[in-house]
PDB file of C-alpha atoms and ligand atoms in Angstrom:
ATOM      1  CA  MET A  12     -15.998   1.006 -40.873  1.00 80.00           C
ATOM      2  CA  GLU A  13     -12.201   1.139 -40.662  1.00 86.00           C
ATOM      3  CA  GLN A  14     -10.500  -0.917 -38.019  1.00 88.00           C
ATOM      4  CA  ALA A  15      -8.110   1.163 -35.901  1.00 88.00           C
ATOM      5  CA  PHE A  16      -4.837  -0.373 -34.757  1.00 87.00           C
ATOM      6  CA  PHE A  17      -5.170   1.200 -31.348  1.00 88.00           C
ATOM      7  CA  LYS A  18      -8.204   2.049 -29.327  1.00 82.00           C
ATOM      8  CA  ASP A  19      -8.924   5.707 -28.828  1.00 82.00           C
ATOM      9  CA  GLU A  20      -7.132   7.393 -25.952  1.00 77.00           C
ATOM     10  CA  LYS A  21     -10.550   8.199 -24.491  1.00 76.00           C
ATOM     11  CA  SER A  22     -11.125   4.534 -23.658  1.00 81.00           C
ATOM     12  CA  HIS A  23      -7.972   4.360 -21.475  1.00 89.00           C
ATOM     13  CA  LYS A  24      -8.092   4.384 -17.707  1.00 93.00           C
ATOM     14  CA  GLY A  25      -7.360   7.919 -16.494  1.00 96.00           C
ATOM     15  CA  LEU A  26      -3.918   8.939 -15.276  1.00 98.00           C
ATOM     16  CA  LEU A  27      -3.162   9.527 -11.620  1.00 98.00           C
ATOM     17  CA  ILE A  28      -1.234  12.809 -11.507  1.00 98.00           C
ATOM     18  CA  VAL A  29       0.397  13.732  -8.220  1.00 98.00           C
ATOM     19  CA  ILE A  30       1.462  17.353  -7.823  1.00 98.00           C
ATOM     20  CA  SER A  31       3.498  18.691  -4.908  1.00 97.00           C
ATOM     21  CA  GLY A  32       5.168  21.972  -4.204  1.00 94.00           C
ATOM     22  CA  PRO A  33       5.796  23.912  -1.054  1.00 88.00           C
ATOM     23  CA  SER A  34       3.095  26.262   0.075  1.00 80.00           C
ATOM     24  CA  GLY A  35       4.023  29.511  -1.684  1.00 82.00           C
ATOM     25  CA  SER A  36       5.275  27.732  -4.811  1.00 88.00           C
ATOM     26  CA  GLY A  37       2.212  29.034  -6.605  1.00 90.00           C
ATOM     27  CA  LYS A  38       0.976  25.538  -7.422  1.00 93.00           C
ATOM     28  CA  GLY A  39      -2.669  26.473  -6.873  1.00 93.00           C
ATOM     29  CA  THR A  40      -2.524  29.223  -9.497  1.00 94.00           C
ATOM     30  CA  VAL A  41      -0.601  27.051 -11.940  1.00 97.00           C
ATOM     31  CA  LEU A  42      -3.060  24.193 -11.503  1.00 97.00           C
ATOM     32  CA  SER A  43      -6.048  26.464 -12.142  1.00 97.00           C
ATOM     33  CA  ARG A  44      -4.454  27.390 -15.476  1.00 98.00           C
ATOM     34  CA  VAL A  45      -3.877  23.737 -16.319  1.00 98.00           C
ATOM     35  CA  PHE A  46      -7.581  23.040 -15.678  1.00 98.00           C
ATOM     36  CA  GLU A  47      -8.522  25.909 -18.005  1.00 98.00           C
ATOM     37  CA  ARG A  48      -6.207  24.623 -20.718  1.00 97.00           C
ATOM     38  CA  ARG A  49      -7.388  21.024 -20.922  1.00 97.00           C
ATOM     39  CA  THR A  50     -10.507  18.936 -20.416  1.00 96.00           C
ATOM     40  CA  GLY A  51     -10.802  15.472 -18.907  1.00 97.00           C
ATOM     41  CA  LEU A  52      -9.177  16.384 -15.588  1.00 98.00           C
ATOM     42  CA  PHE A  53     -10.694  15.754 -12.172  1.00 98.00           C
ATOM     43  CA  TYR A  54      -9.395  17.575  -9.088  1.00 97.00           C
ATOM     44  CA  SER A  55      -9.419  15.328  -6.042  1.00 98.00           C
ATOM     45  CA  VAL A  56     -10.783  17.271  -3.056  1.00 98.00           C
ATOM     46  CA  SER A  57      -8.761  16.334   0.019  1.00 98.00           C
ATOM     47  CA  ALA A  58      -9.878  15.985   3.603  1.00 98.00           C
ATOM     48  CA  THR A  59      -8.130  17.971   6.336  1.00 98.00           C
ATOM     49  CA  THR A  60      -8.371  18.765  10.021  1.00 98.00           C
ATOM     50  CA  ARG A  61      -7.013  22.299   9.603  1.00 97.00           C
ATOM     51  CA  ALA A  62      -9.457  25.199   9.988  1.00 97.00           C
ATOM     52  CA  PRO A  63     -10.901  26.693   6.797  1.00 97.00           C
ATOM     53  CA  ARG A  64      -9.255  29.921   5.578  1.00 94.00           C
ATOM     54  CA  PRO A  65     -11.580  32.802   4.775  1.00 95.00           C
ATOM     55  CA  GLY A  66     -13.432  32.013   1.570  1.00 96.00           C
ATOM     56  CA  GLU A  67     -12.744  28.278   1.648  1.00 97.00           C
ATOM     57  CA  ILE A  68     -15.815  26.137   1.082  1.00 97.00           C
ATOM     58  CA  ASN A  69     -16.373  22.675   2.562  1.00 98.00           C
ATOM     59  CA  GLY A  70     -16.502  20.087  -0.222  1.00 97.00           C
ATOM     60  CA  GLN A  71     -14.937  22.425  -2.753  1.00 96.00           C
ATOM     61  CA  HIS A  72     -11.509  23.356  -1.366  1.00 95.00           C
ATOM     62  CA  TYR A  73     -11.365  20.615   1.249  1.00 97.00           C
ATOM     63  CA  TYR A  74     -13.611  18.371   3.284  1.00 98.00           C
ATOM     64  CA  PHE A  75     -13.053  19.894   6.710  1.00 98.00           C
ATOM     65  CA  LEU A  76     -13.147  17.129   9.315  1.00 98.00           C
ATOM     66  CA  THR A  77     -12.507  16.847  13.034  1.00 98.00           C
ATOM     67  CA  ARG A  78      -9.566  14.671  14.134  1.00 98.00           C
ATOM     68  CA  GLU A  79     -12.035  11.996  15.251  1.00 98.00           C
ATOM     69  CA  GLU A  80     -13.821  11.959  11.893  1.00 98.00           C
ATOM     70  CA  PHE A  81     -10.499  11.819  10.064  1.00 98.00           C
ATOM     71  CA  GLU A  82      -9.205   8.928  12.156  1.00 98.00           C
ATOM     72  CA  GLU A  83     -12.481   7.052  11.596  1.00 98.00           C
ATOM     73  CA  LYS A  84     -12.019   7.410   7.852  1.00 98.00           C
ATOM     74  CA  ILE A  85      -8.452   6.106   8.063  1.00 98.00           C
ATOM     75  CA  LYS A  86      -9.622   3.065  10.048  1.00 98.00           C
ATOM     76  CA  ALA A  87     -12.355   2.327   7.517  1.00 98.00           C
ATOM     77  CA  GLY A  88      -9.737   2.276   4.699  1.00 97.00           C
ATOM     78  CA  GLY A  89     -11.272   5.343   3.102  1.00 97.00           C
ATOM     79  CA  MET A  90      -7.978   7.182   2.522  1.00 97.00           C
ATOM     80  CA  LEU A  91      -5.732   6.449  -0.455  1.00 97.00           C
ATOM     81  CA  GLU A  92      -2.976   8.216   1.501  1.00 98.00           C
ATOM     82  CA  TYR A  93      -2.727  10.626   4.407  1.00 98.00           C
ATOM     83  CA  ALA A  94      -0.053  12.589   6.224  1.00 97.00           C
ATOM     84  CA  GLN A  95       0.408  15.049   9.052  1.00 96.00           C
ATOM     85  CA  TYR A  96       1.558  18.478   7.904  1.00 91.00           C
ATOM     86  CA  CYS A  97       2.218  21.400  10.258  1.00 86.00           C
ATOM     87  CA  GLY A  98       0.188  19.695  12.982  1.00 93.00           C
ATOM     88  CA  ASN A  99      -2.870  18.756  10.908  1.00 97.00           C
ATOM     89  CA  TYR A 100      -4.036  15.685   9.030  1.00 98.00           C
ATOM     90  CA  TYR A 101      -4.432  15.856   5.250  1.00 98.00           C
ATOM     91  CA  GLY A 102      -5.652  12.931   3.152  1.00 98.00           C
ATOM     92  CA  THR A 103      -7.009  11.818  -0.208  1.00 98.00           C
ATOM     93  CA  PRO A 104     -10.430  10.130  -0.157  1.00 98.00           C
ATOM     94  CA  ARG A 105      -9.953   6.873  -2.058  1.00 97.00           C
ATOM     95  CA  ARG A 106     -13.346   6.324  -3.676  1.00 97.00           C
ATOM     96  CA  ALA A 107     -13.586   9.364  -5.943  1.00 97.00           C
ATOM     97  CA  VAL A 108     -10.061   8.742  -7.261  1.00 97.00           C
ATOM     98  CA  GLU A 109     -10.830   5.148  -8.235  1.00 97.00           C
ATOM     99  CA  GLU A 110     -14.235   5.915  -9.743  1.00 98.00           C
ATOM    100  CA  LYS A 111     -13.071   8.872 -11.822  1.00 98.00           C
ATOM    101  CA  ARG A 112     -10.011   7.043 -13.166  1.00 97.00           C
ATOM    102  CA  ALA A 113     -12.139   4.061 -14.124  1.00 96.00           C
ATOM    103  CA  GLY A 114     -14.410   6.485 -15.974  1.00 96.00           C
ATOM    104  CA  GLY A 115     -11.424   7.747 -18.006  1.00 95.00           C
ATOM    105  CA  LEU A 116     -10.785  11.044 -16.227  1.00 97.00           C
ATOM    106  CA  ASP A 117      -7.224  12.051 -15.322  1.00 98.00           C
ATOM    107  CA  VAL A 118      -7.212  12.569 -11.583  1.00 98.00           C
ATOM    108  CA  VAL A 119      -5.051  15.306 -10.061  1.00 98.00           C
ATOM    109  CA  LEU A 120      -3.887  15.069  -6.451  1.00 98.00           C
ATOM    110  CA  GLU A 121      -2.372  18.219  -4.966  1.00 97.00           C
ATOM    111  CA  ILE A 122      -0.567  16.794  -1.955  1.00 96.00           C
ATOM    112  CA  GLU A 123       2.620  17.207   0.108  1.00 93.00           C
ATOM    113  CA  VAL A 124       5.749  15.097  -0.214  1.00 94.00           C
ATOM    114  CA  GLN A 125       5.068  12.331   2.341  1.00 95.00           C
ATOM    115  CA  GLY A 126       1.681  11.615   0.803  1.00 97.00           C
ATOM    116  CA  ALA A 127       3.156  11.685  -2.698  1.00 98.00           C
ATOM    117  CA  ALA A 128       5.713   9.037  -1.721  1.00 97.00           C
ATOM    118  CA  LEU A 129       2.911   6.827  -0.357  1.00 97.00           C
ATOM    119  CA  VAL A 130       0.897   7.177  -3.569  1.00 98.00           C
ATOM    120  CA  LYS A 131       3.955   6.305  -5.694  1.00 97.00           C
ATOM    121  CA  LYS A 132       4.383   3.126  -3.670  1.00 96.00           C
ATOM    122  CA  ALA A 133       0.708   2.150  -3.844  1.00 94.00           C
ATOM    123  CA  CYS A 134       0.227   3.157  -7.513  1.00 94.00           C
ATOM    124  CA  PRO A 135       3.614   2.959  -9.300  1.00 95.00           C
ATOM    125  CA  ASP A 136       2.007   4.002 -12.598  1.00 94.00           C
ATOM    126  CA  CYS A 137       1.158   7.453 -11.241  1.00 98.00           C
ATOM    127  CA  VAL A 138       2.897  10.540 -12.638  1.00 98.00           C
ATOM    128  CA  THR A 139       4.589  12.745 -10.056  1.00 98.00           C
ATOM    129  CA  ILE A 140       5.357  16.425 -10.674  1.00 98.00           C
ATOM    130  CA  PHE A 141       7.139  18.799  -8.306  1.00 98.00           C
ATOM    131  CA  ILE A 142       6.389  22.504  -8.694  1.00 97.00           C
ATOM    132  CA  ALA A 143       9.253  24.598  -7.330  1.00 95.00           C
ATOM    133  CA  PRO A 144       9.367  28.317  -6.580  1.00 92.00           C
ATOM    134  CA  PRO A 145      12.169  30.160  -8.396  1.00 90.00           C
ATOM    135  CA  SER A 146      13.970  31.220  -5.183  1.00 89.00           C
ATOM    136  CA  LYS A 147      13.722  31.280  -1.391  1.00 86.00           C
ATOM    137  CA  GLU A 148      13.155  35.035  -1.441  1.00 89.00           C
ATOM    138  CA  GLU A 149      10.279  34.739  -3.906  1.00 89.00           C
ATOM    139  CA  LEU A 150       8.782  31.945  -1.816  1.00 87.00           C
ATOM    140  CA  GLU A 151       8.822  34.145   1.290  1.00 87.00           C
ATOM    141  CA  ARG A 152       7.325  37.081  -0.622  1.00 88.00           C
ATOM    142  CA  ARG A 153       4.476  34.885  -1.844  1.00 86.00           C
ATOM    143  CA  LEU A 154       3.831  33.414   1.601  1.00 83.00           C
ATOM    144  CA  ARG A 155       3.708  36.839   3.247  1.00 85.00           C
ATOM    145  CA  GLY A 156       1.735  38.349   0.373  1.00 83.00           C
ATOM    146  CA  ARG A 157      -1.113  35.935   0.981  1.00 73.00           C
ATOM    147  CA  GLY A 158      -1.692  37.724   4.282  1.00 72.00           C
ATOM    148  CA  THR A 159      -3.784  34.903   5.734  1.00 72.00           C
ATOM    149  CA  GLU A 160      -1.249  33.451   8.188  1.00 75.00           C
ATOM    150  CA  ASP A 161       0.558  34.950  11.173  1.00 82.00           C
ATOM    151  CA  ASP A 162       4.357  35.185  11.504  1.00 86.00           C
ATOM    152  CA  GLU A 163       4.760  31.953  13.430  1.00 87.00           C
ATOM    153  CA  VAL A 164       2.816  29.928  10.826  1.00 84.00           C
ATOM    154  CA  ILE A 165       4.740  31.555   7.969  1.00 86.00           C
ATOM    155  CA  LYS A 166       8.054  30.699   9.638  1.00 87.00           C
ATOM    156  CA  LYS A 167       6.967  27.076  10.050  1.00 86.00           C
ATOM    157  CA  ARG A 168       5.758  26.892   6.440  1.00 84.00           C
ATOM    158  CA  LEU A 169       9.053  28.362   5.188  1.00 87.00           C
ATOM    159  CA  GLU A 170      11.058  25.764   7.112  1.00 89.00           C
ATOM    160  CA  THR A 171       8.804  23.000   5.830  1.00 86.00           C
ATOM    161  CA  ALA A 172       9.117  24.391   2.281  1.00 87.00           C
ATOM    162  CA  VAL A 173      12.904  24.251   2.322  1.00 87.00           C
ATOM    163  CA  SER A 174      12.908  20.653   3.550  1.00 89.00           C
ATOM    164  CA  GLU A 175      10.269  19.755   0.923  1.00 90.00           C
ATOM    165  CA  ILE A 176      12.432  21.108  -1.894  1.00 92.00           C
ATOM    166  CA  GLU A 177      15.056  18.522  -0.944  1.00 92.00           C
ATOM    167  CA  HIS A 178      12.551  15.870  -2.092  1.00 95.00           C
ATOM    168  CA  ALA A 179      12.175  17.294  -5.592  1.00 95.00           C
ATOM    169  CA  PHE A 180      14.442  14.623  -7.081  1.00 95.00           C
ATOM    170  CA  ASP A 181      12.090  11.856  -5.930  1.00 96.00           C
ATOM    171  CA  TYR A 182       9.574  13.126  -8.510  1.00 98.00           C
ATOM    172  CA  ASP A 183       9.289  12.156 -12.183  1.00 98.00           C
ATOM    173  CA  TYR A 184       9.246  15.820 -13.247  1.00 98.00           C
ATOM    174  CA  ILE A 185      10.303  19.190 -11.827  1.00 98.00           C
ATOM    175  CA  VAL A 186       8.571  22.358 -13.052  1.00 98.00           C
ATOM    176  CA  VAL A 187       9.999  25.682 -11.839  1.00 96.00           C
ATOM    177  CA  ASN A 188       7.242  28.240 -11.499  1.00 96.00           C
ATOM    178  CA  ASP A 189       8.925  31.458 -12.564  1.00 94.00           C
ATOM    179  CA  GLU A 190       6.017  32.308 -14.857  1.00 96.00           C
ATOM    180  CA  VAL A 191       2.545  30.843 -14.344  1.00 96.00           C
ATOM    181  CA  GLU A 192       1.656  30.445 -18.018  1.00 98.00           C
ATOM    182  CA  LYS A 193       4.903  28.677 -18.869  1.00 98.00           C
ATOM    183  CA  ALA A 194       4.650  26.360 -15.878  1.00 98.00           C
ATOM    184  CA  ALA A 195       1.038  25.495 -16.816  1.00 98.00           C
ATOM    185  CA  GLU A 196       2.095  24.800 -20.394  1.00 98.00           C
ATOM    186  CA  LYS A 197       4.814  22.432 -19.201  1.00 98.00           C
ATOM    187  CA  ILE A 198       2.397  20.473 -17.017  1.00 98.00           C
ATOM    188  CA  ASP A 199      -0.110  20.335 -19.861  1.00 98.00           C
ATOM    189  CA  SER A 200       2.633  18.871 -22.106  1.00 98.00           C
ATOM    190  CA  ILE A 201       3.701  16.331 -19.477  1.00 98.00           C
ATOM    191  CA  ILE A 202       0.116  15.070 -19.227  1.00 98.00           C
ATOM    192  CA  THR A 203      -0.224  14.876 -23.014  1.00 97.00           C
ATOM    193  CA  ALA A 204       3.010  12.884 -23.264  1.00 97.00           C
ATOM    194  CA  GLU A 205       2.086  10.537 -20.426  1.00 97.00           C
ATOM    195  CA  LYS A 206      -1.197   9.720 -22.169  1.00 95.00           C
ATOM    196  CA  CYS A 207       0.785   8.598 -25.239  1.00 94.00           C
ATOM    197  CA  ARG A 208       2.956   6.092 -23.336  1.00 94.00           C
ATOM    198  CA  SER A 209       2.884   2.748 -25.118  1.00 91.00           C
ATOM    199  CA  SER A 210       2.162   1.022 -21.813  1.00 90.00           C
ATOM    200  CA  LYS A 211      -1.199   2.824 -21.691  1.00 89.00           C
ATOM    201  CA  TYR A 212      -2.251   0.967 -24.853  1.00 88.00           C
ATOM    202  CA  LYS A 213      -1.538  -2.501 -23.508  1.00 82.00           C
ATOM    203  CA  GLY A 214      -4.543  -4.696 -22.878  1.00 70.00           C
ATOM    204  CA  LEU A 215      -6.882  -2.511 -24.891  1.00 65.00           C
TER     205      LEU A 215
HETATM  206  P1  5GP B 323      -2.738  24.028   2.863  1.00 96.27           P
HETATM  207  O1  5GP B 323      -2.961  24.015   4.344  1.00 96.27           O
HETATM  208  O2  5GP B 323      -1.800  25.154   2.451  1.00 96.27           O
HETATM  209  O3  5GP B 323      -4.017  24.005   2.073  1.00 96.27           O
HETATM  210  O4  5GP B 323      -1.987  22.658   2.497  1.00 96.27           O
HETATM  211  C1  5GP B 323      -0.812  22.297   3.147  1.00 96.27           C
HETATM  212  C2  5GP B 323      -0.149  21.171   2.377  1.00 96.27           C
HETATM  213  O5  5GP B 323      -0.952  19.997   2.435  1.00 96.27           O
HETATM  214  C3  5GP B 323       0.061  21.479   0.902  1.00 96.27           C
HETATM  215  O6  5GP B 323       1.372  21.089   0.535  1.00 96.27           O
HETATM  216  C4  5GP B 323      -0.978  20.618   0.228  1.00 96.27           C
HETATM  217  O7  5GP B 323      -0.572  20.227  -1.086  1.00 96.27           O
HETATM  218  C5  5GP B 323      -0.995  19.425   1.152  1.00 96.27           C
HETATM  219  N1  5GP B 323      -2.199  18.598   1.003  1.00 96.27           N
HETATM  220  C6  5GP B 323      -3.444  18.980   0.625  1.00 96.27           C
HETATM  221  N2  5GP B 323      -4.255  17.946   0.560  1.00 96.27           N
HETATM  222  C7  5GP B 323      -3.520  16.851   0.880  1.00 96.27           C
HETATM  223  C8  5GP B 323      -3.805  15.449   0.948  1.00 96.27           C
HETATM  224  O8  5GP B 323      -4.904  14.970   0.682  1.00 96.27           O
HETATM  225  N3  5GP B 323      -2.792  14.633   1.314  1.00 96.27           N
HETATM  226  C9  5GP B 323      -1.548  15.085   1.601  1.00 96.27           C
HETATM  227  N4  5GP B 323      -0.611  14.186   1.928  1.00 96.27           N
HETATM  228  N5  5GP B 323      -1.239  16.402   1.531  1.00 96.27           N
HETATM  229  C10 5GP B 323      -2.209  17.267   1.167  1.00 96.27           C
END
């Protein structure tokens, strides 16, 4: 039996990958491609107080909670982070993230900018990636094309999107989503590189 200098990557604790991007940046589509491209990822299902969109399933897209339930969970320390976004609470349940990382899976959080900043503070070893739409016009086209929100909501989301883009430089990486496949490939490469960081081998 040969003795390896370094333990296999599979025995490392999983990465914590934080992905943000304004609604309409196409981050959902890009992320689905990333999940098809590589194994060992775990998507953290968030909790929210917003109403489900048609086709959204409780426990799969989100855990849909009432404001009271959400606030209870905050009080009990059950949220790794949470934020208010367009009038609703959104938060990351802590337990699944910790358990999956300990089991070696790379955990992906798809969260907005305030939450991402909180995670970076609490877990400085996390990897933060900002997915940006190619232009304001394309962002608006994508938001309207979804056809699930009325004009007022779209206007609010557009305003929020523009202010979110100003936070892009707080992230470790920026990926412009002008083409889904290319954006997915870049994220895949970022994850691969992060797993090779020498610091990940310390203490093994
Ligand atoms: P949507 O209502 O379009 O599903 O999500 C609105 C925003 O909330 C998106 O930017 C999404 O990434 C973000 N979001 C989803 N889950 C969480 C979460 O657990 N925490 C935080 N801070 N933001 C979240």
